[in-house]
XYZ file of C-alpha atoms in Angstrom:
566
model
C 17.347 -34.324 27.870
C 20.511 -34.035 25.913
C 20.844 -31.908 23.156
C 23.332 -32.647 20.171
C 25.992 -29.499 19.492
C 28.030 -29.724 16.593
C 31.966 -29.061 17.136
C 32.322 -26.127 15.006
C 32.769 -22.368 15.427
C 28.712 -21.542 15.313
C 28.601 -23.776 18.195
C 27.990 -22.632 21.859
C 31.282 -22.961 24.067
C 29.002 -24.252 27.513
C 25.913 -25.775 26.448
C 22.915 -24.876 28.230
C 21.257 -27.476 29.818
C 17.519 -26.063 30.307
C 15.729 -23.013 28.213
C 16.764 -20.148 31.367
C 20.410 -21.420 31.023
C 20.536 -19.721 27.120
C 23.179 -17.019 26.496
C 21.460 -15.183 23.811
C 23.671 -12.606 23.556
C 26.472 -15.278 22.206
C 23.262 -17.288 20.309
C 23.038 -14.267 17.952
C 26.846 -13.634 17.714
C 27.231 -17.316 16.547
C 23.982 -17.275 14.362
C 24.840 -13.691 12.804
C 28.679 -15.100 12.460
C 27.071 -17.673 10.078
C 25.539 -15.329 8.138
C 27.963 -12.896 7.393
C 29.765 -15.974 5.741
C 26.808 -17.276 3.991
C 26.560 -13.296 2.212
C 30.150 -13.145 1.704
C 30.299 -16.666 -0.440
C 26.940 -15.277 -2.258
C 28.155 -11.634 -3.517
C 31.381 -13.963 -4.744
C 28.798 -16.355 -6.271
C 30.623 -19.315 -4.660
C 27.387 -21.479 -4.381
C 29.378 -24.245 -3.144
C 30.655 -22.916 -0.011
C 27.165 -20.855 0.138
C 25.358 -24.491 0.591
C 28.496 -25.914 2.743
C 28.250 -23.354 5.467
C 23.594 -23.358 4.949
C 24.184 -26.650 6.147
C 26.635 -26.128 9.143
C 24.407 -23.214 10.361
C 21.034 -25.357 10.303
C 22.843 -28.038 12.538
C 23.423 -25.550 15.554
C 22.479 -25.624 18.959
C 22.626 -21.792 18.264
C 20.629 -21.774 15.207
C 17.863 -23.747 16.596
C 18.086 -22.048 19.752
C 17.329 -18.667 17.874
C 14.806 -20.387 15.326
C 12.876 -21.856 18.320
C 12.454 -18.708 20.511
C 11.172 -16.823 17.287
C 8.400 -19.071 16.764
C 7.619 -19.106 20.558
C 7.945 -15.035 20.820
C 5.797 -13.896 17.783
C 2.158 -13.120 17.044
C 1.246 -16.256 16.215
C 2.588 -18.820 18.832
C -1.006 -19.454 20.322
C -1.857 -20.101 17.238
C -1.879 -24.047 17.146
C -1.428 -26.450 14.066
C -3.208 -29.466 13.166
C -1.477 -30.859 15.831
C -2.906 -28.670 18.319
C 0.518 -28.487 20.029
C 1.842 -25.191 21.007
C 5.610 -24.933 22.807
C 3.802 -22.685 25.927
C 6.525 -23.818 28.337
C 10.308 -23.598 29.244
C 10.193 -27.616 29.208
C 8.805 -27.931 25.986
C 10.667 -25.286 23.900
C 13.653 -27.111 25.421
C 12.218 -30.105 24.076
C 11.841 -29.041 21.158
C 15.497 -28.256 20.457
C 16.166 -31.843 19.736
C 13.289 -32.509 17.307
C 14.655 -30.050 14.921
C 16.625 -32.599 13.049
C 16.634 -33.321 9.020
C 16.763 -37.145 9.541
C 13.559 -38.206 9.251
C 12.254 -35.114 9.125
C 7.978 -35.043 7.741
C 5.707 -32.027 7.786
C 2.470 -32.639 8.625
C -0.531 -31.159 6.613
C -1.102 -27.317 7.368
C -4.230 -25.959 9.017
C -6.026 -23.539 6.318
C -8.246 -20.869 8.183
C -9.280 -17.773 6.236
C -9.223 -13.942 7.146
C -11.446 -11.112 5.988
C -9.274 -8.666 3.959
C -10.299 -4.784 2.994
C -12.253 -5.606 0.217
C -15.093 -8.224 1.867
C -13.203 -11.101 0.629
C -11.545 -13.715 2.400
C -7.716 -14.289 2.525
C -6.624 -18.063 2.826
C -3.480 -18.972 5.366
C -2.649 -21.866 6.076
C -1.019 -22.569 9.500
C 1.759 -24.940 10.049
C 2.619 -27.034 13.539
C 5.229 -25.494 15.702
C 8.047 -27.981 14.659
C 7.269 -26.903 10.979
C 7.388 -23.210 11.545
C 10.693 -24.101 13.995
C 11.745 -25.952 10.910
C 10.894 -23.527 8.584
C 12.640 -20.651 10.829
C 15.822 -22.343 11.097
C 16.310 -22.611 7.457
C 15.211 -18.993 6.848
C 18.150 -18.266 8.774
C 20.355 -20.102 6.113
C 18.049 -18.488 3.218
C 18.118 -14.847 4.214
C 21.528 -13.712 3.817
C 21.201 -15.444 0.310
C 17.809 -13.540 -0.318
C 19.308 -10.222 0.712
C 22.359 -10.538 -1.224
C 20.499 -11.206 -4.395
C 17.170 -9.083 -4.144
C 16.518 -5.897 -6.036
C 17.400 -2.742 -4.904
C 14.218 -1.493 -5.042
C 12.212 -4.250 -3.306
C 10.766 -3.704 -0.061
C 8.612 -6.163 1.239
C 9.250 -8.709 3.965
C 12.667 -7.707 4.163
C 15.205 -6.644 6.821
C 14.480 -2.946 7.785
C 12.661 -1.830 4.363
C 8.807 -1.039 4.893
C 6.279 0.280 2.895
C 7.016 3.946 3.449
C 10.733 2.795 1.560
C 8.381 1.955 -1.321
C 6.704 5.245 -1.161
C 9.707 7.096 -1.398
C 11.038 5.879 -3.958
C 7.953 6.122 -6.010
C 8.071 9.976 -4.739
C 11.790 9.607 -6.254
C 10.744 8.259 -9.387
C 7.620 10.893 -10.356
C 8.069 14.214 -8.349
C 10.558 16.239 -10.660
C 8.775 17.928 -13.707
C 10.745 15.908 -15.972
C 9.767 12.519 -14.478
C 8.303 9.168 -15.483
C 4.612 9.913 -16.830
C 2.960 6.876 -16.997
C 2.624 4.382 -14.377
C 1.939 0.433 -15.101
C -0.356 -0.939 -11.651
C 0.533 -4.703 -11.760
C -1.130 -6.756 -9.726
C -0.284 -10.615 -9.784
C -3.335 -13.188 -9.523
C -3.166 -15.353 -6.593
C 0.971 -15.159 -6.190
C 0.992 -17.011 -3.359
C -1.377 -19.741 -4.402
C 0.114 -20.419 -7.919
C 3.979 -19.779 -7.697
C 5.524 -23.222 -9.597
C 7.151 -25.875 -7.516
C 9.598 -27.178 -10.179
C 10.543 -23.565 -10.284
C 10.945 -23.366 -6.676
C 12.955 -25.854 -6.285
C 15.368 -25.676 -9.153
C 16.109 -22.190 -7.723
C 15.705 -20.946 -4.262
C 19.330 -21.525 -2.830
C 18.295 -23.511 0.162
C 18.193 -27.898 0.655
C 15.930 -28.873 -1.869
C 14.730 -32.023 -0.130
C 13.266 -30.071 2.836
C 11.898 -27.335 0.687
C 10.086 -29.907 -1.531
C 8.208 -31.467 1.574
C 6.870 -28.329 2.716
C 5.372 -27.280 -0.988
C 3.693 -31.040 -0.991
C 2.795 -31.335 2.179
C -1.005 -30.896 1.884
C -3.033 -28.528 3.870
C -6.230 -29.709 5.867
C -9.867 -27.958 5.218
C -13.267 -28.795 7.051
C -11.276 -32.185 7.871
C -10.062 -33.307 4.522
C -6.943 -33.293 3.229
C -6.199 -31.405 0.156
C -3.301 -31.390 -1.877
C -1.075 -29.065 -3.149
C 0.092 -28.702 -6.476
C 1.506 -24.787 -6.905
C 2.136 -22.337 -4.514
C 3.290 -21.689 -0.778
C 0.516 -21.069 1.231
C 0.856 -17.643 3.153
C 1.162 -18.228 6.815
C 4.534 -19.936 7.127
C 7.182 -17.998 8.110
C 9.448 -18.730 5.241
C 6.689 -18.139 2.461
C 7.355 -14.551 1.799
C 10.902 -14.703 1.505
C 10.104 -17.752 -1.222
C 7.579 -15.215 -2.900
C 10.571 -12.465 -2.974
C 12.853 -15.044 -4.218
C 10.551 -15.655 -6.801
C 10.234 -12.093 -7.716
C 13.453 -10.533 -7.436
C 15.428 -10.331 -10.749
C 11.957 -8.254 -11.716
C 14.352 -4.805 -11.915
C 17.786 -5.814 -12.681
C 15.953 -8.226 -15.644
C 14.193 -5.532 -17.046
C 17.015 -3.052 -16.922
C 19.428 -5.670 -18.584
C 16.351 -6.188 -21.310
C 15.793 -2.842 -21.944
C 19.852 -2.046 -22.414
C 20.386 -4.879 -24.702
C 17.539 -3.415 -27.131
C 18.644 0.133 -26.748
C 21.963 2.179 -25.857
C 22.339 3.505 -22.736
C 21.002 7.375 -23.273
C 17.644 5.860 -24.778
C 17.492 4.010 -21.766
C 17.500 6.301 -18.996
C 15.255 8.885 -21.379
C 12.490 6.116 -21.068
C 12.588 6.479 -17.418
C 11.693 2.969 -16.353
C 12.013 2.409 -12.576
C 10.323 -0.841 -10.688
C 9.026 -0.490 -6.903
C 8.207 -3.604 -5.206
C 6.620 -4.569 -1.917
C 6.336 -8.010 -1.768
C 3.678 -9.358 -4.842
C 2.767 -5.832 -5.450
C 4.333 -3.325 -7.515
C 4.644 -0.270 -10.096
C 6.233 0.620 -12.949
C 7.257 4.151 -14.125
C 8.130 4.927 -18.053
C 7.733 8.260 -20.319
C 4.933 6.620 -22.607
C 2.148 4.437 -22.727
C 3.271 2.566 -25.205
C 6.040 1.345 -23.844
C 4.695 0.234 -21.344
C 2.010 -1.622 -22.395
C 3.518 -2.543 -25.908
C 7.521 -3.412 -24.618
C 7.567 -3.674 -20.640
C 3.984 -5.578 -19.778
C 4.792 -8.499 -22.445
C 8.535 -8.701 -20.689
C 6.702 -8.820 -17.113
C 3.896 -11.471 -18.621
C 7.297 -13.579 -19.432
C 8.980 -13.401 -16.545
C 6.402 -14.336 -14.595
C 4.510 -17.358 -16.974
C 7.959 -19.170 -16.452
C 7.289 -18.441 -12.553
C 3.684 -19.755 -12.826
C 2.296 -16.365 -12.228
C 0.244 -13.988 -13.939
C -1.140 -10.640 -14.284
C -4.980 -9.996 -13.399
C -6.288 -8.134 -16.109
C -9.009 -6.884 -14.120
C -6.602 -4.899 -11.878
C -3.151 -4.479 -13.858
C -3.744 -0.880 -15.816
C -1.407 1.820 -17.571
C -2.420 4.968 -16.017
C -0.802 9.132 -16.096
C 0.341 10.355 -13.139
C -2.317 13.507 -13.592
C -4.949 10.920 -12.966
C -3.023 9.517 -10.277
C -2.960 5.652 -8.556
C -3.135 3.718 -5.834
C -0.591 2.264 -3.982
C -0.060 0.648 -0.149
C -2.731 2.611 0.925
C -1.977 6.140 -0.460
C -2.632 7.793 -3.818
C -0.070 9.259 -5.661
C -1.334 12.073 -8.442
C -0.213 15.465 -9.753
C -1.990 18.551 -9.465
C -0.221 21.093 -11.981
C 2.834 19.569 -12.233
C 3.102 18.880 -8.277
C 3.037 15.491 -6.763
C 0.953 15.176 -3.737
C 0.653 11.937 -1.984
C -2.313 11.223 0.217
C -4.176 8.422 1.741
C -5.907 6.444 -0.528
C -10.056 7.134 -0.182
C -10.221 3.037 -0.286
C -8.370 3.078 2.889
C -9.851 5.809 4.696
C -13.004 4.465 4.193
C -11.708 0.902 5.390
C -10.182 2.122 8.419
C -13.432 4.522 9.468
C -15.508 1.441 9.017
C -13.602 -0.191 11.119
C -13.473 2.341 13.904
C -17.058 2.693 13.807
C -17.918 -1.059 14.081
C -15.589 -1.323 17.201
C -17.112 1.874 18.418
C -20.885 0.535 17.813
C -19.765 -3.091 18.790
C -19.160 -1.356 22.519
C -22.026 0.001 23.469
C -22.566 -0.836 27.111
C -18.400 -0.683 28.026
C -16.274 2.216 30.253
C -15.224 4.486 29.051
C -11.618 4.088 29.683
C -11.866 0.880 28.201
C -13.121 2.294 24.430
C -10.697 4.878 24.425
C -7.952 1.753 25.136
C -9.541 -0.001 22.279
C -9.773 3.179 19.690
C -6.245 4.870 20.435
C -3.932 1.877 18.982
C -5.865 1.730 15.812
C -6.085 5.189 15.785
C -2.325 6.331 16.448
C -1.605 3.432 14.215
C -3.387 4.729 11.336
C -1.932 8.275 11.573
C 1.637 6.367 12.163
C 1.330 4.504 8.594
C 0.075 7.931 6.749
C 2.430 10.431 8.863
C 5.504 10.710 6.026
C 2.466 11.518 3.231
C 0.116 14.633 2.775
C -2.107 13.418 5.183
C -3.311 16.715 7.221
C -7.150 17.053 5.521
C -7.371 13.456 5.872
C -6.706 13.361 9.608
C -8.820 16.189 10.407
C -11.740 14.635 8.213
C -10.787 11.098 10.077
C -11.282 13.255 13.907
C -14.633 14.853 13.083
C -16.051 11.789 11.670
C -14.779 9.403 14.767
C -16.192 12.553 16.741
C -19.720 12.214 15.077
C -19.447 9.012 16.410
C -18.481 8.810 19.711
C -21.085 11.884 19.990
C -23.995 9.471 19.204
C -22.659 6.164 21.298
C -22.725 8.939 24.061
C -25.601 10.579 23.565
C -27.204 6.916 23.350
C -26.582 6.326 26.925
C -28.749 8.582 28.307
C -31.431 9.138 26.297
C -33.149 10.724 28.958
C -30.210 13.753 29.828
C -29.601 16.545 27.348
C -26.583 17.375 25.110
C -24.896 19.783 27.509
C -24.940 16.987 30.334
C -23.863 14.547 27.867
C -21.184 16.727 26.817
C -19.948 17.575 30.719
C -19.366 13.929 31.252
C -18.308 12.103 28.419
C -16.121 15.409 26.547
C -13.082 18.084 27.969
C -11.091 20.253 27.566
C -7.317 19.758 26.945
C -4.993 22.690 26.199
C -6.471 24.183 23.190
C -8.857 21.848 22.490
C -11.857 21.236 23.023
C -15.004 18.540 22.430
C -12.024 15.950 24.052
C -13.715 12.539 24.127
C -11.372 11.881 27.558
C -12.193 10.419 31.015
C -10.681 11.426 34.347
C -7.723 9.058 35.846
C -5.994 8.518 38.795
C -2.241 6.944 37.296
C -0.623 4.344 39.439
C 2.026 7.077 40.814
C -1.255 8.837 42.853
C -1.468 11.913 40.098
C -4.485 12.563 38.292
C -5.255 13.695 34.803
C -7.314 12.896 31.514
C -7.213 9.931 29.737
C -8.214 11.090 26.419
C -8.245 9.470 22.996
C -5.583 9.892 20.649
C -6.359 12.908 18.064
C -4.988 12.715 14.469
C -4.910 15.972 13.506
C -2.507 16.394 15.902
C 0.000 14.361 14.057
C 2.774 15.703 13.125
C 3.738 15.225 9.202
C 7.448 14.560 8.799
C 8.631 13.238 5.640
C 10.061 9.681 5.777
C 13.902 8.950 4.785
C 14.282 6.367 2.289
C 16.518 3.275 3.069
C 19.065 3.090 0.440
C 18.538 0.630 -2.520
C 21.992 -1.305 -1.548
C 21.564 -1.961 1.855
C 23.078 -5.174 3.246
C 22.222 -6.043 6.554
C 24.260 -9.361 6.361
C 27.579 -6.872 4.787
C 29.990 -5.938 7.939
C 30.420 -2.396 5.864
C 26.787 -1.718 6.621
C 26.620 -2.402 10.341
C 27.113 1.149 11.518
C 24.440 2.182 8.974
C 21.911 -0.752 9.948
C 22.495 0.051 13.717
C 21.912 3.803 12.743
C 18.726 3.365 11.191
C 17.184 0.561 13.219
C 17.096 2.833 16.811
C 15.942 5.926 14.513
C 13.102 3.629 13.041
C 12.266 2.687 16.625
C 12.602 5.430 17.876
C 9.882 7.291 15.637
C 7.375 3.969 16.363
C 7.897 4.724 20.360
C 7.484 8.451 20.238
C 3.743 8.547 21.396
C 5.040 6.380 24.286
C 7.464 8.182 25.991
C 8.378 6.954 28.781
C 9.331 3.861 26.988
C 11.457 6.278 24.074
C 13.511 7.512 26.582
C 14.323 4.351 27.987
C 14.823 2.753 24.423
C 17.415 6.002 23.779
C 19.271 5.895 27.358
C 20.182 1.726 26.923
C 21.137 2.824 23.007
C 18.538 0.134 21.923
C 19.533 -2.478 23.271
C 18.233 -5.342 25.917
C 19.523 -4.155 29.636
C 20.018 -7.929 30.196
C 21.490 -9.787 27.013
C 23.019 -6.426 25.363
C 21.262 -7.461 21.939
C 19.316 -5.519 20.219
C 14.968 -4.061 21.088
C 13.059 -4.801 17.727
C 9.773 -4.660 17.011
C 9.878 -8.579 15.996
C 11.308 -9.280 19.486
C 9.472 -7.180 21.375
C 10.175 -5.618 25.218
C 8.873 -5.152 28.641
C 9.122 -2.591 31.090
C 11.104 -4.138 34.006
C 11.170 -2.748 37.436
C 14.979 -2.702 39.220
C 13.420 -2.991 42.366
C 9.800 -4.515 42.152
C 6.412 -2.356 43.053
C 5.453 -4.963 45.782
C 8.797 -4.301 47.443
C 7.920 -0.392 47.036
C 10.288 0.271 43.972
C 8.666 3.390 42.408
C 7.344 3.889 38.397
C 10.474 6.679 38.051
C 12.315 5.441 34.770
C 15.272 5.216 36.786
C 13.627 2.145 38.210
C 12.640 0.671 34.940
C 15.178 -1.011 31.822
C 13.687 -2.082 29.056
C 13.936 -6.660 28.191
C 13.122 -8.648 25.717
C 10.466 -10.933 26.693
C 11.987 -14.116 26.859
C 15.223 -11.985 28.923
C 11.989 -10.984 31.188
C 10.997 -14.067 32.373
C 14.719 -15.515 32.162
C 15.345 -12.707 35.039
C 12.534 -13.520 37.387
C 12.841 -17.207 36.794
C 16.645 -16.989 38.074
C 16.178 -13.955 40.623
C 18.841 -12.391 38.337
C 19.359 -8.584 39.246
C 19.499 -6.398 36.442
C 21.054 -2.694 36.655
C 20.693 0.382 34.918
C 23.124 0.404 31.898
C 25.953 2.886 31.868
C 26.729 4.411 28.765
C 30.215 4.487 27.200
């Protein structure tokens, strides 16, 4: 099959001529190449060469390339569209390549499925073919510089290194001192994803309008009928929630700009207005109530209505920070003039339900195999809630899992008493005791417990705010970006050891393609010299790939070697 390339300087110098022949390393240099450009043109607001060089980066081989493995890598590529296709081999994703053309280029109706969220209700997704998430992947490339240039500083959803716990401290930021904000405005927009306007949309998202108006009319299919759509982009593409912060952003610089042209500039800051965004979700801080609800909610109401959005007046509220609020999971409240964050009792109570329904969904299984099924949800849960006051909450969260595990083991023998029970199924590790653990012999011949993960063990260490003007597209913000992606993985490997260490001795990066480990691109633990030909689990037998690198090696027979630090 041949594959078009485009003569320009995004383009590879050898084309590949099969998916194993790909030199990602130089695929990302060209793609990220692009988008440095693409930011630089945007912070000079010179639109024209911003939509000149969108256009050269969506015809790559590189681009598509990149856009192709991402859809093929991530959570959802088994996930198939009404097409039923999936790209689940070398030959297709190859294929693929050349299908990623504008030129009579038609989405086909998305697949809508639904998903229970926290509350009992259901959340609606619709899922798009491969070629349209491709599609839609490739032009995200072109979009995202764009986006990043021209978000808030204070946004921090579905972007580039910014999480939820950025969002937490800034609200931390904007409410701990004693002469902070007071009063807190909860928004909370109705249906954002369902209702944002298309004329909006496309009038201003900086992307090809033409493409971007197919995919908001496309239609999604339900029960087998199709169903148009009027407003909104459906969550489940991989482009929607950078269109959603798109939508959104101006929120903070607007307000500020309103606010200043009503008031000087020492009235402003004295009313202590600061917006915190993730994603459709967000607060705002002021020093009264009635500014907030009588000058700042009717700006917000405005901003949005010309969006297509609007505030639920069910769940959008002016509340004092001594009564405290809910945000992300946590709840943020003074106690005499000190702000303690904790976890929010909506989401402990979520998360124990859900522990207990896996744990009482298992009845009959090892062991071994519950503890594998508790300890990711578990160590996940204290992950989210380590930078917060979470200590009584963890040690609440152990006992109650404990009470648990204590009847689902007590259960299984109904005819043995509690100390027998106890012998098998609990231990003794270190200092602790009642240790729901099993013993293991590990694949190096040493044995040991295999016990689940405990949460009041967690350490609490407070979480380091990204800064608000963080450009990962800017070259002036490389060393920065670089800085605080291997700390950030770093602190999400920690409970894995073995697999820290090996992240921190290759600096982060892929032993085979030099480019960077991520959490979107995921790794595997490869073995220099393979088990079967009696290479050892040591780490200095073991590097650290990206998937796709993974199978690239032992598709080729390529021999990969420990990397030597400079």
């Amino acid at each position: 099959m041949k594959v078009s390339v485009r003569q320009d300087r995004s383009a590879l110098s050898h084309a590949p001529d099969n998916w194993y022949a790909v030199d990602w390393r130089r695929v990302e240099r060209n793609v990220r190449g692009m988008q440095i450009r693409i930011a630089k043109a945007t912070r000079e607001s010179d639109w024209r060469r911003v939509k000149a060089l969108q256009r050269m980066l969506t015809r790559t081989l590189s681009a598509k390339l990149y856009a192709v493995r991402r859809v093929t890598q991530n959570q959802g590529a088994r996930t198939a569209g009404v097409d039923r296709e999936l790209w689940d081999s070398p030959e297709s994703r190859w294929e693929a390549i050349g299908r990623l053309k504008r030129r009579g280029y038609k989405p086909l109706p998305l697949r809508r499925v639904f998903i229970p969220k926290a509350n009992g209700k259901e959340r609606p997704l619709g899922i798009p073919t491969m070629r349209d998430r491709a599609m839609q992947a490739l032009y995200l490339l072109a979009l995202e510089p764009v986006a990043e240039s021209t978000s808030d500083p204070n946004s921090y959803g579905f972007r580039i290194n910014r999480s939820t716990a950025d969002a937490m401290a800034q609200i931390r930021v904007c409410t701990s001192r004693k002469d902070s904000s007071r009063w807190v405005l909860e928004a909370d927009i109705k249906g954002c994803f369902d209702h944002i306007n298309h004329e909006w949309l496309e009038n201003h998202v900086p992307m090809d309008k033409g493409i971007l108006r197919k995919w908001l009319k496309a239609g999604l299919i339900y029960q087998g009928q199709l169903q148009a759509t009027e407003a909104g982009t459906p969550q489940g593409g991989i482009i929607s929630p950078t269109l959603a912060n798109v939508t959104l952003n101006g929120l903070e610089q607007g307000l500020d700009a309103h606010l200043r042209a009503k008031y000087k500039t020492a009235t402003v800051k004295k009313l202590k207005v600061n917006v915190v965004r993730y994603a459709d979700d967000f607060v705002i801080t002021g020093d009264s109530k009635e500014l907030l609800e009588q000058e700042v909610r009717p700006w917000v109401e405005a901003f949005l209505a010309v969006r297509g959005l609007q505030l639920s007046e069910e769940k959008t509220r002016v509340t004092h920070i001594d009564d405290g609020f809910d945000f992300l999971g946590w709840n943020f409240r003074k106690y005499s003039g000190t702000l303690l964050i904790k976890p929010s009792r909506k989401n402990v109570k979520t998360f124990y339900r859900k522990v207990a329904e896996t744990i009482s969904g298992n009845k009959t299984v090892r062991q071994q195999d519950l503890i594998r099924l508790l300890n990711p949800m578990l160590r996940g849960w204290a992950q989210y809630h380590r930078p917060v006051t979470a200590k009584q909450a963890f040690t609440r969260m152990e006992y109650l899992v404990f009470r648990k595990l204590w009847r689902w083991s007590k259960r299984r023998h109904p005819q043995k008493n509690s100390y027998w029970v106890r012998k098998r199924y609990f231990h003794t590790v270190g200092d602790r005791n009642w240790v729901f653990a099993v013993p293991m012999v590990w694949k190096d011949g040493s044995a040991g417990l295999f016990d689940l993960y405990s949460t009041s063990s967690t350490v609490i260490k407070r979480h380091t705010k990204i800064k608000g003007d963080f450009n990962p597209f800017a070259p002036g913000w490389e060393e920065y970006g670089e800085h605080l992606r291997q700390e950030r993985m770093w602190e999400s490997m920690r409970y894995r050891k073995q697999w820290a260490t090996l992240y921190m001795s290759q600096s982060g990066l892929c032993a085979h393609c030099g480019c960077a480990l991520t959490d979107e691109s995921g790794w595997h633990d490869h073995h220099l010299e393979y088990r079967m030909h009696g290479g050892s689990d040591a780490l200095s037998n073991r590097v650290l790939l990206h998937p796709h690198c993974h199978q690239q090696v032992h598709v080729g027979k390529i021999v990969v070697t420990k990397p030597v630090l400079s």
